[in-house]
PDB file of C-alpha atoms in Angstrom:
ATOM      1  CA  MET A   1     -18.368   5.667 -25.738  1.00  0.00           C
ATOM      2  CA  THR A   2     -17.764   2.086 -26.912  1.00  0.00           C
ATOM      3  CA  LYS A   3     -19.163  -0.930 -25.071  1.00  0.00           C
ATOM      4  CA  THR A   4     -15.660  -2.019 -24.083  1.00  0.00           C
ATOM      5  CA  ASN A   5     -14.786   1.366 -22.534  1.00  0.00           C
ATOM      6  CA  TYR A   6     -18.153   1.583 -20.817  1.00  0.00           C
ATOM      7  CA  MET A   7     -17.747  -1.840 -19.210  1.00  0.00           C
ATOM      8  CA  LYS A   8     -14.167  -1.111 -18.229  1.00  0.00           C
ATOM      9  CA  ARG A   9     -15.165   2.049 -16.346  1.00  0.00           C
ATOM     10  CA  LEU A  10     -18.260   0.460 -14.857  1.00  0.00           C
ATOM     11  CA  SER A  11     -16.213  -2.541 -13.644  1.00  0.00           C
ATOM     12  CA  LEU A  12     -13.669  -0.301 -11.894  1.00  0.00           C
ATOM     13  CA  LEU A  13     -16.414   1.733 -10.209  1.00  0.00           C
ATOM     14  CA  ALA A  14     -18.293  -1.394  -9.130  1.00  0.00           C
ATOM     15  CA  LYS A  15     -15.158  -2.990  -7.663  1.00  0.00           C
ATOM     16  CA  TRP A  16     -14.292   0.228  -5.833  1.00  0.00           C
ATOM     17  CA  TRP A  17     -17.682   1.111  -4.357  1.00  0.00           C
ATOM     18  CA  LEU A  18     -19.423  -2.251  -3.891  1.00  0.00           C
ATOM     19  CA  PRO A  19     -18.671  -5.415  -1.885  1.00  0.00           C
ATOM     20  CA  GLU A  20     -16.799  -8.046  -3.893  1.00  0.00           C
ATOM     21  CA  GLN A  21     -19.686 -10.444  -4.531  1.00  0.00           C
ATOM     22  CA  GLU A  22     -22.168  -7.676  -5.322  1.00  0.00           C
ATOM     23  CA  ALA A  23     -19.672  -6.075  -7.711  1.00  0.00           C
ATOM     24  CA  LYS A  24     -19.309  -9.352  -9.639  1.00  0.00           C
ATOM     25  CA  GLU A  25     -23.068  -9.703  -9.967  1.00  0.00           C
ATOM     26  CA  VAL A  26     -23.525  -6.109 -11.142  1.00  0.00           C
ATOM     27  CA  ILE A  27     -20.747  -6.454 -13.733  1.00  0.00           C
ATOM     28  CA  GLN A  28     -22.261  -9.687 -15.035  1.00  0.00           C
ATOM     29  CA  ASP A  29     -25.770  -8.142 -15.255  1.00  0.00           C
ATOM     30  CA  TYR A  30     -24.544  -5.090 -17.145  1.00  0.00           C
ATOM     31  CA  GLN A  31     -22.550  -7.214 -19.570  1.00  0.00           C
ATOM     32  CA  GLU A  32     -25.774  -8.938 -20.557  1.00  0.00           C
ATOM     33  CA  ILE A  33     -27.690  -5.640 -20.770  1.00  0.00           C
ATOM     34  CA  ILE A  34     -25.050  -3.871 -22.860  1.00  0.00           C
ATOM     35  CA  THR A  35     -24.848  -6.768 -25.319  1.00  0.00           C
ATOM     36  CA  ASN A  36     -28.469  -6.109 -26.354  1.00  0.00           C
ATOM     37  CA  ILE A  37     -28.073  -2.343 -26.858  1.00  0.00           C
ATOM     38  CA  GLU A  38     -27.528  -1.273 -30.450  1.00  0.00           C
ATOM     39  CA  PRO A  39     -26.103   1.019 -31.742  1.00  0.00           C
ATOM     40  CA  GLU A  40     -23.321   1.932 -29.288  1.00  0.00           C
ATOM     41  CA  GLU A  41     -24.210   5.623 -29.545  1.00  0.00           C
ATOM     42  CA  HIS A  42     -27.379   4.955 -27.534  1.00  0.00           C
ATOM     43  CA  LEU A  43     -25.459   3.369 -24.654  1.00  0.00           C
ATOM     44  CA  VAL A  44     -25.094   6.460 -22.452  1.00  0.00           C
ATOM     45  CA  SER A  45     -28.571   7.790 -23.267  1.00  0.00           C
ATOM     46  CA  ARG A  46     -30.144   4.466 -22.277  1.00  0.00           C
ATOM     47  CA  LEU A  47     -28.079   3.612 -19.165  1.00  0.00           C
ATOM     48  CA  GLY A  48     -26.443   6.908 -18.211  1.00  0.00           C
ATOM     49  CA  THR A  49     -22.727   7.231 -17.489  1.00  0.00           C
ATOM     50  CA  PRO A  50     -20.999   4.335 -15.683  1.00  0.00           C
ATOM     51  CA  TYR A  51     -21.091   6.304 -12.424  1.00  0.00           C
ATOM     52  CA  GLN A  52     -24.801   7.100 -12.849  1.00  0.00           C
ATOM     53  CA  ALA A  53     -25.470   3.397 -13.399  1.00  0.00           C
ATOM     54  CA  ILE A  54     -23.608   2.419 -10.214  1.00  0.00           C
ATOM     55  CA  LYS A  55     -24.639   5.324  -7.981  1.00  0.00           C
ATOM     56  CA  PRO A  56     -28.030   3.920  -6.800  1.00  0.00           C
ATOM     57  CA  LEU A  57     -26.249   0.748  -5.621  1.00  0.00           C
ATOM     58  CA  ILE A  58     -23.528   2.493  -3.600  1.00  0.00           C
ATOM     59  CA  PRO A  59     -24.070   1.974   0.160  1.00  0.00           C
ATOM     60  CA  PRO A  60     -24.261   5.060   2.420  1.00  0.00           C
ATOM     61  CA  MET A  61     -20.878   6.487   3.394  1.00  0.00           C
ATOM     62  CA  LYS A  62     -21.278   5.443   7.030  1.00  0.00           C
ATOM     63  CA  LYS A  63     -21.874   1.811   5.952  1.00  0.00           C
ATOM     64  CA  ASN A  64     -19.010   1.635   3.456  1.00  0.00           C
ATOM     65  CA  MET A  65     -16.363  -0.214   5.475  1.00  0.00           C
ATOM     66  CA  TRP A  66     -13.896  -0.177   2.579  1.00  0.00           C
ATOM     67  CA  LEU A  67     -13.693   3.634   2.498  1.00  0.00           C
ATOM     68  CA  PHE A  68     -12.984   3.651   6.233  1.00  0.00           C
ATOM     69  CA  VAL A  69     -10.180   1.093   5.840  1.00  0.00           C
ATOM     70  CA  PHE A  70      -8.805   2.935   2.789  1.00  0.00           C
ATOM     71  CA  LEU A  71      -8.669   6.283   4.601  1.00  0.00           C
ATOM     72  CA  CYS A  72      -7.066   4.671   7.667  1.00  0.00           C
ATOM     73  CA  GLY A  73      -4.448   3.035   5.445  1.00  0.00           C
ATOM     74  CA  MET A  74      -3.664   6.336   3.741  1.00  0.00           C
ATOM     75  CA  VAL A  75      -3.377   8.139   7.089  1.00  0.00           C
ATOM     76  CA  CYS A  76      -1.075   5.415   8.480  1.00  0.00           C
ATOM     77  CA  LEU A  77       1.245   5.525   5.457  1.00  0.00           C
ATOM     78  CA  VAL A  78       1.483   9.311   5.518  1.00  0.00           C
ATOM     79  CA  GLY A  79       1.826   9.271   9.322  1.00  0.00           C
ATOM     80  CA  ALA A  80       4.738   6.818   9.155  1.00  0.00           C
ATOM     81  CA  PHE A  81       6.461   9.115   6.667  1.00  0.00           C
ATOM     82  CA  CYS A  82       5.789  12.296   8.671  1.00  0.00           C
ATOM     83  CA  SER A  83       7.193  10.664  11.820  1.00  0.00           C
ATOM     84  CA  LEU A  84      10.646  10.971  10.233  1.00  0.00           C
ATOM     85  CA  PHE A  85      10.467  14.697  10.926  1.00  0.00           C
ATOM     86  CA  PHE A  86       9.194  14.565  14.532  1.00  0.00           C
ATOM     87  CA  TYR A  87      11.248  16.715  16.905  1.00  0.00           C
ATOM     88  CA  TYR A  88      11.173  13.856  19.419  1.00  0.00           C
ATOM     89  CA  PRO A  89      12.012  10.661  17.454  1.00  0.00           C
ATOM     90  CA  LEU A  90       9.806   7.640  18.147  1.00  0.00           C
ATOM     91  CA  SER A  91      11.538   4.712  19.823  1.00  0.00           C
ATOM     92  CA  PHE A  92      12.135   1.323  18.214  1.00  0.00           C
ATOM     93  CA  GLY A  93       9.442  -0.252  20.412  1.00  0.00           C
ATOM     94  CA  MET A  94       6.850   2.348  19.406  1.00  0.00           C
ATOM     95  CA  ARG A  95       7.524   1.839  15.716  1.00  0.00           C
ATOM     96  CA  MET A  96       7.370  -1.931  16.083  1.00  0.00           C
ATOM     97  CA  LEU A  97       4.036  -1.630  17.912  1.00  0.00           C
ATOM     98  CA  TYR A  98       2.730   0.796  15.252  1.00  0.00           C
ATOM     99  CA  PHE A  99       3.652  -1.639  12.468  1.00  0.00           C
ATOM    100  CA  MET A 100       2.195  -4.690  14.242  1.00  0.00           C
ATOM    101  CA  LEU A 101      -1.093  -2.914  14.994  1.00  0.00           C
ATOM    102  CA  PHE A 102      -1.430  -1.707  11.398  1.00  0.00           C
ATOM    103  CA  THR A 103      -0.593  -5.146   9.976  1.00  0.00           C
ATOM    104  CA  GLY A 104      -2.907  -6.966  12.378  1.00  0.00           C
ATOM    105  CA  LEU A 105      -5.889  -4.691  11.739  1.00  0.00           C
ATOM    106  CA  PHE A 106      -5.341  -4.484   7.975  1.00  0.00           C
ATOM    107  CA  ASN A 107      -4.923  -8.251   7.523  1.00  0.00           C
ATOM    108  CA  GLY A 108      -7.734  -8.941   9.974  1.00  0.00           C
ATOM    109  CA  TRP A 109     -10.054  -6.811   7.889  1.00  0.00           C
ATOM    110  CA  GLY A 110      -8.825  -8.529   4.705  1.00  0.00           C
ATOM    111  CA  PHE A 111      -9.326 -12.063   6.018  1.00  0.00           C
ATOM    112  CA  TYR A 112     -12.772 -11.209   7.415  1.00  0.00           C
ATOM    113  CA  PHE A 113     -14.125  -9.759   4.164  1.00  0.00           C
ATOM    114  CA  TRP A 114     -12.059 -11.614   1.556  1.00  0.00           C
ATOM    115  CA  GLY A 115     -10.968 -14.846   3.224  1.00  0.00           C
ATOM    116  CA  ILE A 116      -7.687 -16.601   2.420  1.00  0.00           C
ATOM    117  CA  SER A 117      -6.520 -16.349  -1.175  1.00  0.00           C
ATOM    118  CA  LYS A 118      -6.459 -19.602  -3.148  1.00  0.00           C
ATOM    119  CA  THR A 119      -4.590 -18.190  -6.129  1.00  0.00           C
ATOM    120  CA  LYS A 120      -0.909 -17.549  -6.693  1.00  0.00           C
ATOM    121  CA  PRO A 121       0.309 -13.930  -6.521  1.00  0.00           C
ATOM    122  CA  SER A 122       0.283 -12.186  -9.915  1.00  0.00           C
ATOM    123  CA  LYS A 123       3.535 -11.371 -11.699  1.00  0.00           C
ATOM    124  CA  LYS A 124       3.009  -7.657 -11.067  1.00  0.00           C
ATOM    125  CA  ILE A 125       2.916  -8.223  -7.303  1.00  0.00           C
ATOM    126  CA  ILE A 126       6.016 -10.418  -7.370  1.00  0.00           C
ATOM    127  CA  ILE A 127       7.888  -7.899  -9.548  1.00  0.00           C
ATOM    128  CA  THR A 128       6.902  -5.003  -7.235  1.00  0.00           C
ATOM    129  CA  PHE A 129       7.969  -7.048  -4.200  1.00  0.00           C
ATOM    130  CA  ALA A 130      11.295  -7.878  -5.850  1.00  0.00           C
ATOM    131  CA  MET A 131      11.929  -4.290  -6.979  1.00  0.00           C
ATOM    132  CA  LEU A 132      11.343  -2.900  -3.481  1.00  0.00           C
ATOM    133  CA  THR A 133      13.702  -5.538  -2.078  1.00  0.00           C
ATOM    134  CA  ILE A 134      16.411  -4.831  -4.672  1.00  0.00           C
ATOM    135  CA  CYS A 135      16.167  -1.053  -4.106  1.00  0.00           C
ATOM    136  CA  ASN A 136      16.610  -1.573  -0.372  1.00  0.00           C
ATOM    137  CA  MET A 137      19.585  -3.881  -0.893  1.00  0.00           C
ATOM    138  CA  ILE A 138      21.180  -1.208  -3.083  1.00  0.00           C
ATOM    139  CA  GLY A 139      20.477   1.400  -0.394  1.00  0.00           C
ATOM    140  CA  ILE A 140      22.018  -0.784   2.316  1.00  0.00           C
ATOM    141  CA  TYR A 141      25.103  -1.417   0.185  1.00  0.00           C
ATOM    142  CA  CYS A 142      25.473   2.314  -0.567  1.00  0.00           C
ATOM    143  CA  GLY A 143      25.184   3.021   3.165  1.00  0.00           C
ATOM    144  CA  TYR A 144      27.930   0.479   3.843  1.00  0.00           C
ATOM    145  CA  LEU A 145      30.214   2.153   1.290  1.00  0.00           C
ATOM    146  CA  LEU A 146      29.523   5.577   2.808  1.00  0.00           C
ATOM    147  CA  MET A 147      30.832   4.412   6.177  1.00  0.00           C
ATOM    148  CA  LYS A 148      34.356   4.941   4.795  1.00  0.00           C
ATOM    149  CA  PHE A 149      33.721   8.693   4.568  1.00  0.00           C
ATOM    150  CA  PRO A 150      33.626  11.321   7.383  1.00  0.00           C
ATOM    151  CA  ILE A 151      30.691  10.800   9.765  1.00  0.00           C
ATOM    152  CA  GLN A 152      29.128  14.230   9.042  1.00  0.00           C
ATOM    153  CA  MET A 153      28.939  13.461   5.310  1.00  0.00           C
ATOM    154  CA  VAL A 154      27.559   9.985   6.007  1.00  0.00           C
ATOM    155  CA  GLY A 155      24.786  11.297   8.254  1.00  0.00           C
ATOM    156  CA  TYR A 156      23.643  13.959   5.769  1.00  0.00           C
ATOM    157  CA  THR A 157      23.713  11.618   2.748  1.00  0.00           C
ATOM    158  CA  VAL A 158      22.003   8.683   4.491  1.00  0.00           C
ATOM    159  CA  SER A 159      19.319  10.997   5.896  1.00  0.00           C
ATOM    160  CA  ASN A 160      18.487  12.247   2.381  1.00  0.00           C
ATOM    161  CA  MET A 161      18.460   8.693   1.040  1.00  0.00           C
ATOM    162  CA  ILE A 162      16.004   7.651   3.763  1.00  0.00           C
ATOM    163  CA  ILE A 163      13.658  10.512   2.910  1.00  0.00           C
ATOM    164  CA  LEU A 164      13.828   9.713  -0.829  1.00  0.00           C
ATOM    165  CA  TYR A 165      13.155   5.997  -0.217  1.00  0.00           C
ATOM    166  CA  SER A 166      10.317   6.895   2.159  1.00  0.00           C
ATOM    167  CA  VAL A 167       8.597   9.070  -0.460  1.00  0.00           C
ATOM    168  CA  CYS A 168       8.786   6.167  -2.931  1.00  0.00           C
ATOM    169  CA  CYS A 169       7.337   3.779  -0.332  1.00  0.00           C
ATOM    170  CA  VAL A 170       4.396   6.111   0.383  1.00  0.00           C
ATOM    171  CA  ILE A 171       3.569   6.373  -3.330  1.00  0.00           C
ATOM    172  CA  VAL A 172       3.862   2.614  -3.938  1.00  0.00           C
ATOM    173  CA  GLY A 173       1.870   1.866  -0.770  1.00  0.00           C
ATOM    174  CA  MET A 174      -0.987   4.177  -1.797  1.00  0.00           C
ATOM    175  CA  VAL A 175      -1.169   2.667  -5.289  1.00  0.00           C
ATOM    176  CA  ALA A 176      -1.151  -0.861  -3.810  1.00  0.00           C
ATOM    177  CA  LEU A 177      -3.928   0.149  -1.396  1.00  0.00           C
ATOM    178  CA  VAL A 178      -6.131   1.131  -4.345  1.00  0.00           C
ATOM    179  CA  LEU A 179      -5.236  -2.054  -6.254  1.00  0.00           C
ATOM    180  CA  CYS A 180      -6.299  -4.131  -3.224  1.00  0.00           C
ATOM    181  CA  LYS A 181      -9.881  -3.235  -4.057  1.00  0.00           C
ATOM    182  CA  ILE A 182     -10.025  -2.910  -7.839  1.00  0.00           C
ATOM    183  CA  SER A 183      -7.536  -5.664  -8.756  1.00  0.00           C
ATOM    184  CA  THR A 184      -6.594  -8.459  -6.362  1.00  0.00           C
ATOM    185  CA  LYS A 185      -6.515  -8.540  -2.570  1.00  0.00           C
ATOM    186  CA  GLN A 186      -2.939  -9.873  -2.583  1.00  0.00           C
ATOM    187  CA  TRP A 187      -1.727  -6.321  -3.183  1.00  0.00           C
ATOM    188  CA  LYS A 188      -2.153  -5.896   0.569  1.00  0.00           C
ATOM    189  CA  SER A 189       1.243  -7.609   0.939  1.00  0.00           C
ATOM    190  CA  ILE A 190       2.819  -4.605  -0.826  1.00  0.00           C
ATOM    191  CA  VAL A 191       0.915  -2.233   1.485  1.00  0.00           C
ATOM    192  CA  VAL A 192       2.286  -4.119   4.510  1.00  0.00           C
ATOM    193  CA  LEU A 193       5.793  -4.196   3.003  1.00  0.00           C
ATOM    194  CA  THR A 194       5.866  -0.444   2.352  1.00  0.00           C
ATOM    195  CA  MET A 195       4.527   0.294   5.850  1.00  0.00           C
ATOM    196  CA  GLY A 196       7.214  -1.925   7.388  1.00  0.00           C
ATOM    197  CA  LEU A 197       9.923  -0.289   5.303  1.00  0.00           C
ATOM    198  CA  LEU A 198       8.726   3.163   6.392  1.00  0.00           C
ATOM    199  CA  CYS A 199       8.954   2.062  10.029  1.00  0.00           C
ATOM    200  CA  THR A 200      12.422   0.598   9.392  1.00  0.00           C
ATOM    201  CA  TYR A 201      13.600   3.844   7.841  1.00  0.00           C
ATOM    202  CA  GLY A 202      12.143   5.649  10.842  1.00  0.00           C
ATOM    203  CA  VAL A 203      14.111   3.439  13.245  1.00  0.00           C
ATOM    204  CA  PHE A 204      17.300   4.111  11.311  1.00  0.00           C
ATOM    205  CA  HIS A 205      16.632   7.840  11.042  1.00  0.00           C
ATOM    206  CA  SER A 206      15.693   8.352  14.704  1.00  0.00           C
ATOM    207  CA  ASP A 207      18.726   6.368  15.893  1.00  0.00           C
ATOM    208  CA  MET A 208      20.968   8.503  13.705  1.00  0.00           C
ATOM    209  CA  ILE A 209      19.503  11.688  15.196  1.00  0.00           C
ATOM    210  CA  SER A 210      19.582  10.539  18.824  1.00  0.00           C
ATOM    211  CA  MET A 211      22.913   8.693  18.842  1.00  0.00           C
ATOM    212  CA  ASN A 212      24.967  10.668  16.303  1.00  0.00           C
ATOM    213  CA  ILE A 213      26.748   7.335  15.658  1.00  0.00           C
ATOM    214  CA  ILE A 214      29.832   8.300  17.610  1.00  0.00           C
ATOM    215  CA  THR A 215      30.891   4.784  18.582  1.00  0.00           C
ATOM    216  CA  ILE A 216      30.827   1.339  17.024  1.00  0.00           C
ATOM    217  CA  LEU A 217      28.414   0.291  19.811  1.00  0.00           C
ATOM    218  CA  ASP A 218      25.940   2.959  18.711  1.00  0.00           C
ATOM    219  CA  LEU A 219      26.203   1.812  15.097  1.00  0.00           C
ATOM    220  CA  SER A 220      25.780  -1.842  16.116  1.00  0.00           C
ATOM    221  CA  MET A 221      22.606  -1.071  18.113  1.00  0.00           C
ATOM    222  CA  MET A 222      21.162   0.975  15.251  1.00  0.00           C
ATOM    223  CA  LEU A 223      21.774  -1.808  12.731  1.00  0.00           C
ATOM    224  CA  LYS A 224      20.356  -4.418  15.124  1.00  0.00           C
ATOM    225  CA  ASN A 225      17.087  -2.483  15.613  1.00  0.00           C
ATOM    226  CA  ALA A 226      16.723  -1.776  11.891  1.00  0.00           C
ATOM    227  CA  GLY A 227      17.492  -5.438  11.086  1.00  0.00           C
ATOM    228  CA  MET A 228      14.829  -6.713  13.501  1.00  0.00           C
ATOM    229  CA  MET A 229      12.270  -4.312  12.033  1.00  0.00           C
ATOM    230  CA  LEU A 230      13.185  -5.343   8.480  1.00  0.00           C
ATOM    231  CA  ALA A 231      12.952  -9.063   9.292  1.00  0.00           C
ATOM    232  CA  MET A 232       9.512  -8.602  10.870  1.00  0.00           C
ATOM    233  CA  THR A 233       8.428  -6.588   7.820  1.00  0.00           C
ATOM    234  CA  TYR A 234       9.231  -9.349   5.352  1.00  0.00           C
ATOM    235  CA  VAL A 235       7.642 -12.052   7.507  1.00  0.00           C
ATOM    236  CA  MET A 236       4.379 -10.093   7.748  1.00  0.00           C
ATOM    237  CA  ALA A 237       4.472  -9.141   4.042  1.00  0.00           C
ATOM    238  CA  VAL A 238       4.769 -12.799   3.016  1.00  0.00           C
ATOM    239  CA  VAL A 239       1.935 -13.751   5.395  1.00  0.00           C
ATOM    240  CA  SER A 240      -0.176 -11.009   3.803  1.00  0.00           C
ATOM    241  CA  LEU A 241       0.022 -12.752   0.427  1.00  0.00           C
ATOM    242  CA  CYS A 242      -2.543 -15.263   1.703  1.00  0.00           C
TER     243      CYS A 242
END
């Protein structure tokens, strides 16, 4: 294993398992240690694998707050997706409360441990944010075009689109949740955005099931609820960039 590969793996493990400041110190210490080890073939025999080097420093599971937050985030994302298939659809108010509680707790944890970010969001975050927004605009436009077709066809097609978009949001949200820890904390804005989009899709899906969109009034109420949820999502996602 080369020194570059060793440090790359060790850095990822340190950022994942250790508090931010401690991870920086460990990475810096090992960079100095590895520089003095020659030849490279003796690296693993002298220090062990990257995980073996980090393992003694890892706090006990019950004291690792990050793992608790990570697991809660994963459960919330999957739960928001699974709620699409509940026999009794959740109301708009319940989904709004679910989103606000998740956002408040997740950002509260982030601000407490990381503070407010003083750097601009990376290009990758901005591109991901933009791509999610563009995909949703395309979905909304496709839904608008479908309204010209028979209502049964519209309901079936839109329902499948919602499920497909929801799967994508869960995957992107999980990846962003990991990147929050090993890359930059500003990825939490993508986690919040995907959670909000999942709740918005849920509002749309549950209204479709419960109302059957028979009248223009039903359609207007459904779009109003989904619009309010979407607006709240983007406000909280932008706030989460801090």
